[in-house]
């Protein structure tokens, strides 16, 4: 099958590498070409523009920073959507808001393109190890058709309903992720101020049922102050922003998320946007 992949950042480059293992023809594009070097060495084909990718493929994946970027790459100059083949499939894996996914599904329909929102749960390592969880919104029949491609990149693809439902579930997951890390960081930060040894405080908290299990995965980052980006803080702050925008659109109040979002915004403002989101720990401890 001819497949396209646009957006070769931390996640996209690893997902595309796994797609190559399926012996498909893979056409790739990224704003910064150097990030495609390894993929091109391994058989991927470079396309100069997003439209050059979509002209050639039956299925197109995008893994881009945020809704504004997805819209620009899809609909801007040399955008891919207008160039897609009739009846081809666009799968957007970027974390965006549900109303944006619904808008992209409508734009796709006008072009006779079928659209899935399929953001992922899992970070850099699961992307490399092909153990991502895909959260899929859109027609089940379309998902069934592309399931073998999801199998190359992940452990599971779950169908959550119509377009927008994949994006909605992704934001619900990251809202909890952001708050869990923030709450833990605040607690350890006070513990240190009270005279506890950092490692001891972390050890005790991680062994209580009140601490979210995911915090165990991040333990060494807190202990060793290693905040090299797996999931950049600016993206987590974006996800909390999209969560609160979605709540506004649906007449729901989200007081905790609004507060958490602003703490991450302060860390970003201080220059931590490209560090891992768990560096909120560093922000609160300095
Ligand atoms: P990343 O490394 O920052 O990659 C972002 C991608 O968007 C790159 O391909 C980048 O191109 C492209 N991009 C940014 N601005 C652009 C513009 N103005 N025009 C064209 N392309 C542009 O981020 P990532 O971690 O791979 O995340 C990608 C998406 O997945 C985000 O929506 C994120 O929230 C989501 N996500 C991330 C993780 C994670 O753990 N990292 C996990 C799940 C979901 P350049 O290479 O040229 O900058």
GROMACS .gro file of C-alpha atoms and ligand atoms in nm:
model
  334
    1UNK     CA    1   0.000   0.000   0.000
    2UNK     CA    2   0.113   0.359  -0.056
    3UNK     CA    3   0.114   0.547   0.273
    4UNK     CA    4   0.203   0.905   0.362
    5UNK     CA    5   0.334   1.049   0.688
    6UNK     CA    6   0.358   1.421   0.763
    7UNK     CA    7   0.513   1.542   1.090
    8UNK     CA    8   0.836   1.368   1.190
    9UNK     CA    9   0.893   1.504   1.540
   10UNK     CA   10   0.953   1.301   1.856
   11UNK     CA   11   0.647   1.083   1.794
   12UNK     CA   12   0.599   1.093   1.417
   13UNK     CA   13   0.957   0.991   1.330
   14UNK     CA   14   0.926   0.678   1.545
   15UNK     CA   15   0.576   0.590   1.424
   16UNK     CA   16   0.683   0.628   1.061
   17UNK     CA   17   0.986   0.404   1.124
   18UNK     CA   18   0.751   0.131   1.243
   19UNK     CA   19   0.526   0.173   0.939
   20UNK     CA   20   0.831   0.107   0.719
   21UNK     CA   21   0.860  -0.240   0.875
   22UNK     CA   22   0.535  -0.332   0.701
   23UNK     CA   23   0.689  -0.325   0.354
   24UNK     CA   24   0.465  -0.045   0.238
   25UNK     CA   25   0.575   0.240   0.016
   26UNK     CA   26   0.609   0.531   0.258
   27UNK     CA   27   0.610   0.894   0.141
   28UNK     CA   28   0.719   1.144   0.408
   29UNK     CA   29   0.732   1.518   0.461
   30UNK     CA   30   0.837   1.738   0.751
   31UNK     CA   31   0.896   2.114   0.780
   32UNK     CA   32   1.253   2.036   0.888
   33UNK     CA   33   1.387   1.787   0.634
   34UNK     CA   34   1.683   1.673   0.846
   35UNK     CA   35   1.446   1.486   1.078
   36UNK     CA   36   1.367   1.250   0.788
   37UNK     CA   37   1.730   1.145   0.732
   38UNK     CA   38   1.709   0.803   0.900
   39UNK     CA   39   1.372   0.723   0.743
   40UNK     CA   40   1.506   0.808   0.397
   41UNK     CA   41   1.809   0.582   0.458
   42UNK     CA   42   1.565   0.302   0.542
   43UNK     CA   43   1.358   0.334   0.227
   44UNK     CA   44   1.108   0.616   0.282
   45UNK     CA   45   1.052   0.853  -0.010
   46UNK     CA   46   1.083   1.229   0.044
   47UNK     CA   47   0.812   1.465  -0.082
   48UNK     CA   48   0.887   1.838  -0.106
   49UNK     CA   49   0.543   1.953   0.008
   50UNK     CA   50   0.243   1.815   0.198
   51UNK     CA   51   0.048   1.812  -0.131
   52UNK     CA   52   0.320   1.601  -0.295
   53UNK     CA   53   0.269   1.338  -0.028
   54UNK     CA   54  -0.107   1.323  -0.052
   55UNK     CA   55  -0.118   1.307  -0.434
   56UNK     CA   56   0.046   0.965  -0.418
   57UNK     CA   57  -0.107   0.779  -0.126
   58UNK     CA   58  -0.416   0.584  -0.023
   59UNK     CA   59  -0.371   0.652   0.348
   60UNK     CA   60  -0.215   0.964   0.501
   61UNK     CA   61  -0.106   1.003   0.864
   62UNK     CA   62  -0.039   1.339   1.029
   63UNK     CA   63   0.138   1.385   1.363
   64UNK     CA   64   0.171   1.760   1.410
   65UNK     CA   65   0.208   2.000   1.699
   66UNK     CA   66  -0.139   2.151   1.746
   67UNK     CA   67  -0.466   2.236   1.565
   68UNK     CA   68  -0.327   2.555   1.408
   69UNK     CA   69  -0.039   2.361   1.253
   70UNK     CA   70  -0.263   2.078   1.133
   71UNK     CA   71  -0.495   2.329   0.966
   72UNK     CA   72  -0.205   2.513   0.803
   73UNK     CA   73  -0.046   2.194   0.669
   74UNK     CA   74  -0.382   2.057   0.551
   75UNK     CA   75  -0.536   2.369   0.402
   76UNK     CA   76  -0.257   2.628   0.358
   77UNK     CA   77  -0.026   2.680   0.065
   78UNK     CA   78   0.073   2.337  -0.077
   79UNK     CA   79  -0.168   2.188   0.176
   80UNK     CA   80  -0.241   1.818   0.144
   81UNK     CA   81  -0.619   1.796   0.168
   82UNK     CA   82  -0.713   1.936  -0.173
   83UNK     CA   83  -0.455   1.707  -0.336
   84UNK     CA   84  -0.580   1.383  -0.178
   85UNK     CA   85  -0.718   1.107  -0.400
   86UNK     CA   86  -1.090   1.041  -0.397
   87UNK     CA   87  -1.186   0.785  -0.130
   88UNK     CA   88  -0.843   0.801   0.033
   89UNK     CA   89  -0.812   0.814   0.414
   90UNK     CA   90  -0.663   1.087   0.633
   91UNK     CA   91  -0.573   0.980   0.988
   92UNK     CA   92  -0.482   1.266   1.221
   93UNK     CA   93  -0.283   1.136   1.521
   94UNK     CA   94  -0.203   1.485   1.657
   95UNK     CA   95  -0.354   1.579   1.993
   96UNK     CA   96  -0.621   1.835   1.904
   97UNK     CA   97  -0.964   1.935   2.037
   98UNK     CA   98  -1.276   1.737   1.940
   99UNK     CA   99  -1.451   2.029   1.768
  100UNK     CA  100  -1.140   2.075   1.551
  101UNK     CA  101  -1.144   1.705   1.453
  102UNK     CA  102  -1.512   1.737   1.362
  103UNK     CA  103  -1.428   2.041   1.147
  104UNK     CA  104  -1.149   1.850   0.969
  105UNK     CA  105  -1.384   1.554   0.914
  106UNK     CA  106  -1.631   1.790   0.743
  107UNK     CA  107  -1.361   1.947   0.527
  108UNK     CA  108  -1.244   1.598   0.431
  109UNK     CA  109  -1.594   1.489   0.334
  110UNK     CA  110  -1.619   1.778   0.088
  111UNK     CA  111  -1.307   1.633  -0.083
  112UNK     CA  112  -1.446   1.276  -0.072
  113UNK     CA  113  -1.175   1.188   0.175
  114UNK     CA  114  -1.251   0.970   0.480
  115UNK     CA  115  -1.122   1.102   0.811
  116UNK     CA  116  -1.026   0.943   1.142
  117UNK     CA  117  -0.907   1.125   1.452
  118UNK     CA  118  -0.664   0.881   1.612
  119UNK     CA  119  -0.449   1.046   1.878
  120UNK     CA  120  -0.223   0.822   2.080
  121UNK     CA  121  -0.175   0.736   2.444
  122UNK     CA  122   0.195   0.664   2.507
  123UNK     CA  123   0.509   0.869   2.464
  124UNK     CA  124   0.852   0.849   2.295
  125UNK     CA  125   0.941   0.496   2.410
  126UNK     CA  126   0.604   0.334   2.331
  127UNK     CA  127   0.619   0.509   1.992
  128UNK     CA  128   0.962   0.351   1.929
  129UNK     CA  129   0.851   0.010   2.058
  130UNK     CA  130   0.521   0.012   1.864
  131UNK     CA  131   0.316  -0.018   2.183
  132UNK     CA  132   0.099   0.294   2.147
  133UNK     CA  133  -0.274   0.293   2.217
  134UNK     CA  134  -0.473   0.460   1.937
  135UNK     CA  135  -0.794   0.638   2.042
  136UNK     CA  136  -1.007   0.640   1.731
  137UNK     CA  137  -1.306   0.852   1.629
  138UNK     CA  138  -1.479   0.803   1.295
  139UNK     CA  139  -1.645   0.528   1.095
  140UNK     CA  140  -1.570   0.178   1.221
  141UNK     CA  141  -1.556   0.052   0.865
  142UNK     CA  142  -1.267   0.292   0.792
  143UNK     CA  143  -1.086   0.183   1.109
  144UNK     CA  144  -1.125  -0.184   1.011
  145UNK     CA  145  -0.965  -0.108   0.675
  146UNK     CA  146  -0.654   0.054   0.823
  147UNK     CA  147  -0.625  -0.162   1.134
  148UNK     CA  148  -0.314  -0.345   1.004
  149UNK     CA  149  -0.136  -0.007   0.988
  150UNK     CA  150  -0.227   0.072   1.348
  151UNK     CA  151  -0.097  -0.275   1.441
  152UNK     CA  152   0.245  -0.183   1.302
  153UNK     CA  153   0.266   0.120   1.533
  154UNK     CA  154   0.075   0.020   1.843
  155UNK     CA  155  -0.061  -0.251   2.071
  156UNK     CA  156  -0.426  -0.154   2.025
  157UNK     CA  157  -0.664   0.076   1.837
  158UNK     CA  158  -0.994   0.134   2.018
  159UNK     CA  159  -1.302   0.264   1.840
  160UNK     CA  160  -1.466   0.528   2.061
  161UNK     CA  161  -1.746   0.650   1.834
  162UNK     CA  162  -1.792   0.918   1.571
  163UNK     CA  163  -1.533   1.180   1.468
  164UNK     CA  164  -1.411   1.386   1.763
  165UNK     CA  165  -1.446   1.105   2.017
  166UNK     CA  166  -1.080   1.000   1.982
  167UNK     CA  167  -0.962   1.357   2.042
  168UNK     CA  168  -1.204   1.396   2.333
  169UNK     CA  169  -1.072   1.086   2.513
  170UNK     CA  170  -0.711   1.193   2.454
  171UNK     CA  171  -0.774   1.530   2.622
  172UNK     CA  172  -0.949   1.356   2.913
  173UNK     CA  173  -0.639   1.137   2.963
  174UNK     CA  174  -0.390   1.425   2.945
  175UNK     CA  175  -0.598   1.641   3.178
  176UNK     CA  176  -0.545   1.372   3.444
  177UNK     CA  177  -0.179   1.326   3.351
  178UNK     CA  178  -0.101   1.696   3.389
  179UNK     CA  179  -0.278   1.724   3.723
  180UNK     CA  180  -0.127   1.404   3.865
  181UNK     CA  181   0.228   1.520   3.794
  182UNK     CA  182   0.154   1.869   3.925
  183UNK     CA  183  -0.006   1.744   4.247
  184UNK     CA  184   0.285   1.505   4.310
  185UNK     CA  185   0.544   1.777   4.240
  186UNK     CA  186   0.373   2.018   4.478
  187UNK     CA  187   0.363   1.757   4.750
  188UNK     CA  188   0.731   1.662   4.718
  189UNK     CA  189   0.824   2.028   4.699
  190UNK     CA  190   0.662   2.098   5.035
  191UNK     CA  191   0.818   1.780   5.175
  192UNK     CA  192   1.166   1.902   5.082
  193UNK     CA  193   1.094   2.241   5.242
  194UNK     CA  194   0.993   2.056   5.559
  195UNK     CA  195   1.326   1.878   5.568
  196UNK     CA  196   1.252   1.542   5.407
  197UNK     CA  197   1.517   1.387   5.185
  198UNK     CA  198   1.385   1.409   4.826
  199UNK     CA  199   1.437   1.040   4.742
  200UNK     CA  200   1.277   0.931   5.067
  201UNK     CA  201   0.972   1.151   5.011
  202UNK     CA  202   0.936   1.016   4.657
  203UNK     CA  203   0.974   0.655   4.777
  204UNK     CA  204   0.704   0.689   5.044
  205UNK     CA  205   0.456   0.874   4.823
  206UNK     CA  206   0.497   0.625   4.538
  207UNK     CA  207   0.413   0.344   4.776
  208UNK     CA  208   0.081   0.493   4.883
  209UNK     CA  209  -0.241   0.426   4.691
  210UNK     CA  210  -0.313   0.799   4.657
  211UNK     CA  211  -0.029   0.856   4.409
  212UNK     CA  212  -0.122   0.791   4.045
  213UNK     CA  213   0.053   0.474   3.913
  214UNK     CA  214   0.199   0.667   3.615
  215UNK     CA  215   0.424   0.858   3.857
  216UNK     CA  216   0.634   0.540   3.895
  217UNK     CA  217   0.725   0.563   3.526
  218UNK     CA  218   0.866   0.914   3.582
  219UNK     CA  219   1.047   0.835   3.908
  220UNK     CA  220   1.404   0.857   3.775
  221UNK     CA  221   1.333   1.195   3.613
  222UNK     CA  222   1.243   1.342   3.954
  223UNK     CA  223   1.525   1.168   4.136
  224UNK     CA  224   1.796   1.258   3.887
  225UNK     CA  225   1.658   1.595   3.770
  226UNK     CA  226   1.666   1.465   3.412
  227UNK     CA  227   1.399   1.649   3.216
  228UNK     CA  228   1.507   1.585   2.856
  229UNK     CA  229   1.187   1.596   2.651
  230UNK     CA  230   0.987   1.281   2.597
  231UNK     CA  231   0.667   1.484   2.598
  232UNK     CA  232   0.748   1.858   2.578
  233UNK     CA  233   0.589   2.074   2.848
  234UNK     CA  234   0.454   2.317   2.585
  235UNK     CA  235   0.244   2.032   2.437
  236UNK     CA  236   0.097   1.933   2.774
  237UNK     CA  237   0.007   2.298   2.840
  238UNK     CA  238  -0.155   2.306   2.494
  239UNK     CA  239  -0.360   1.997   2.582
  240UNK     CA  240  -0.486   2.154   2.905
  241UNK     CA  241  -0.574   2.469   2.709
  242UNK     CA  242  -0.769   2.259   2.456
  243UNK     CA  243  -0.943   2.075   2.741
  244UNK     CA  244  -1.063   2.404   2.893
  245UNK     CA  245  -1.167   2.540   2.551
  246UNK     CA  246  -1.369   2.222   2.497
  247UNK     CA  247  -1.530   2.263   2.838
  248UNK     CA  248  -1.623   2.622   2.746
  249UNK     CA  249  -1.778   2.503   2.420
  250UNK     CA  250  -1.985   2.254   2.617
  251UNK     CA  251  -2.084   2.480   2.908
  252UNK     CA  252  -1.878   2.291   3.165
  253UNK     CA  253  -1.664   2.446   3.440
  254UNK     CA  254  -1.311   2.308   3.488
  255UNK     CA  255  -1.160   2.504   3.778
  256UNK     CA  256  -0.878   2.258   3.858
  257UNK     CA  257  -0.765   2.227   3.499
  258UNK     CA  258  -0.763   2.605   3.454
  259UNK     CA  259  -0.533   2.640   3.754
  260UNK     CA  260  -0.304   2.355   3.644
  261UNK     CA  261  -0.287   2.498   3.293
  262UNK     CA  262  -0.160   2.830   3.427
  263UNK     CA  263   0.111   2.665   3.639
  264UNK     CA  264   0.242   2.492   3.325
  265UNK     CA  265   0.207   2.825   3.140
  266UNK     CA  266   0.429   2.991   3.401
  267UNK     CA  267   0.693   2.720   3.355
  268UNK     CA  268   0.673   2.766   2.979
  269UNK     CA  269   0.705   3.141   3.017
  270UNK     CA  270   1.018   3.076   3.223
  271UNK     CA  271   1.171   2.889   2.927
  272UNK     CA  272   1.079   2.528   3.010
  273UNK     CA  273   0.850   2.468   2.709
  274UNK     CA  274   1.091   2.233   2.533
  275UNK     CA  275   1.182   2.037   2.846
  276UNK     CA  276   0.977   1.735   2.944
  277UNK     CA  277   0.641   1.821   3.105
  278UNK     CA  278   0.758   1.652   3.425
  279UNK     CA  279   0.998   1.947   3.463
  280UNK     CA  280   0.705   2.117   3.636
  281UNK     CA  281   0.871   1.944   3.935
  282UNK     CA  282   1.187   2.148   3.874
  283UNK     CA  283   0.979   2.464   3.835
  284UNK     CA  284   0.811   2.416   4.174
  285UNK     CA  285   1.134   2.321   4.346
  286UNK     CA  286   1.342   2.617   4.233
  287LIG     P1  287   0.737   1.755   1.826
  287LIG     O1  288   0.856   1.668   1.838
  287LIG     O2  289   0.743   1.894   1.875
  287LIG     O3  290   0.687   1.752   1.673
  287LIG     C1  291   0.595   1.847   1.626
  287LIG     C2  292   0.578   1.828   1.477
  287LIG     O4  293   0.496   1.936   1.426
  287LIG     C3  294   0.710   1.833   1.399
  287LIG     O5  295   0.700   1.750   1.286
  287LIG     C4  296   0.717   1.980   1.358
  287LIG     O6  297   0.799   2.007   1.246
  287LIG     C5  298   0.571   2.004   1.322
  287LIG     N1  299   0.542   2.147   1.320
  287LIG     C6  300   0.541   2.232   1.424
  287LIG     N2  301   0.509   2.358   1.382
  287LIG     C7  302   0.493   2.350   1.248
  287LIG     C8  303   0.459   2.444   1.147
  287LIG     N3  304   0.433   2.573   1.178
  287LIG     N4  305   0.449   2.401   1.020
  287LIG     C9  306   0.474   2.272   0.988
  287LIG     N5  307   0.506   2.177   1.078
  287LIG    C10  308   0.516   2.216   1.207
  287LIG     O7  309   0.611   1.692   1.904
  287LIG     P2  310   0.568   1.542   1.931
  287LIG     O8  311   0.600   1.511   2.073
  287LIG     O9  312   0.610   1.452   1.822
  287LIG    O10  313   0.409   1.563   1.928
  287LIG    C11  314   0.333   1.566   1.809
  287LIG    C12  315   0.185   1.559   1.851
  287LIG    O11  316   0.164   1.440   1.927
  287LIG    C13  317   0.140   1.674   1.943
  287LIG    O12  318   0.006   1.705   1.913
  287LIG    C14  319   0.152   1.614   2.082
  287LIG    O13  320   0.066   1.677   2.174
  287LIG    C15  321   0.112   1.471   2.054
  287LIG     N6  322   0.164   1.369   2.148
  287LIG    C16  323   0.293   1.373   2.193
  287LIG    C17  324   0.337   1.273   2.279
  287LIG    C18  325   0.477   1.272   2.335
  287LIG    O14  326   0.497   1.204   2.435
  287LIG     N7  327   0.575   1.341   2.278
  287LIG    C19  328   0.252   1.170   2.317
  287LIG    C20  329   0.122   1.166   2.265
  287LIG    C21  330   0.079   1.267   2.181
  287LIG     P3  331   0.955   2.042   1.269
  287LIG    O15  332   1.022   1.909   1.286
  287LIG    O16  333   0.994   2.114   1.147
  287LIG    O17  334   0.963   2.127   1.392
   0.00000   0.00000   0.00000
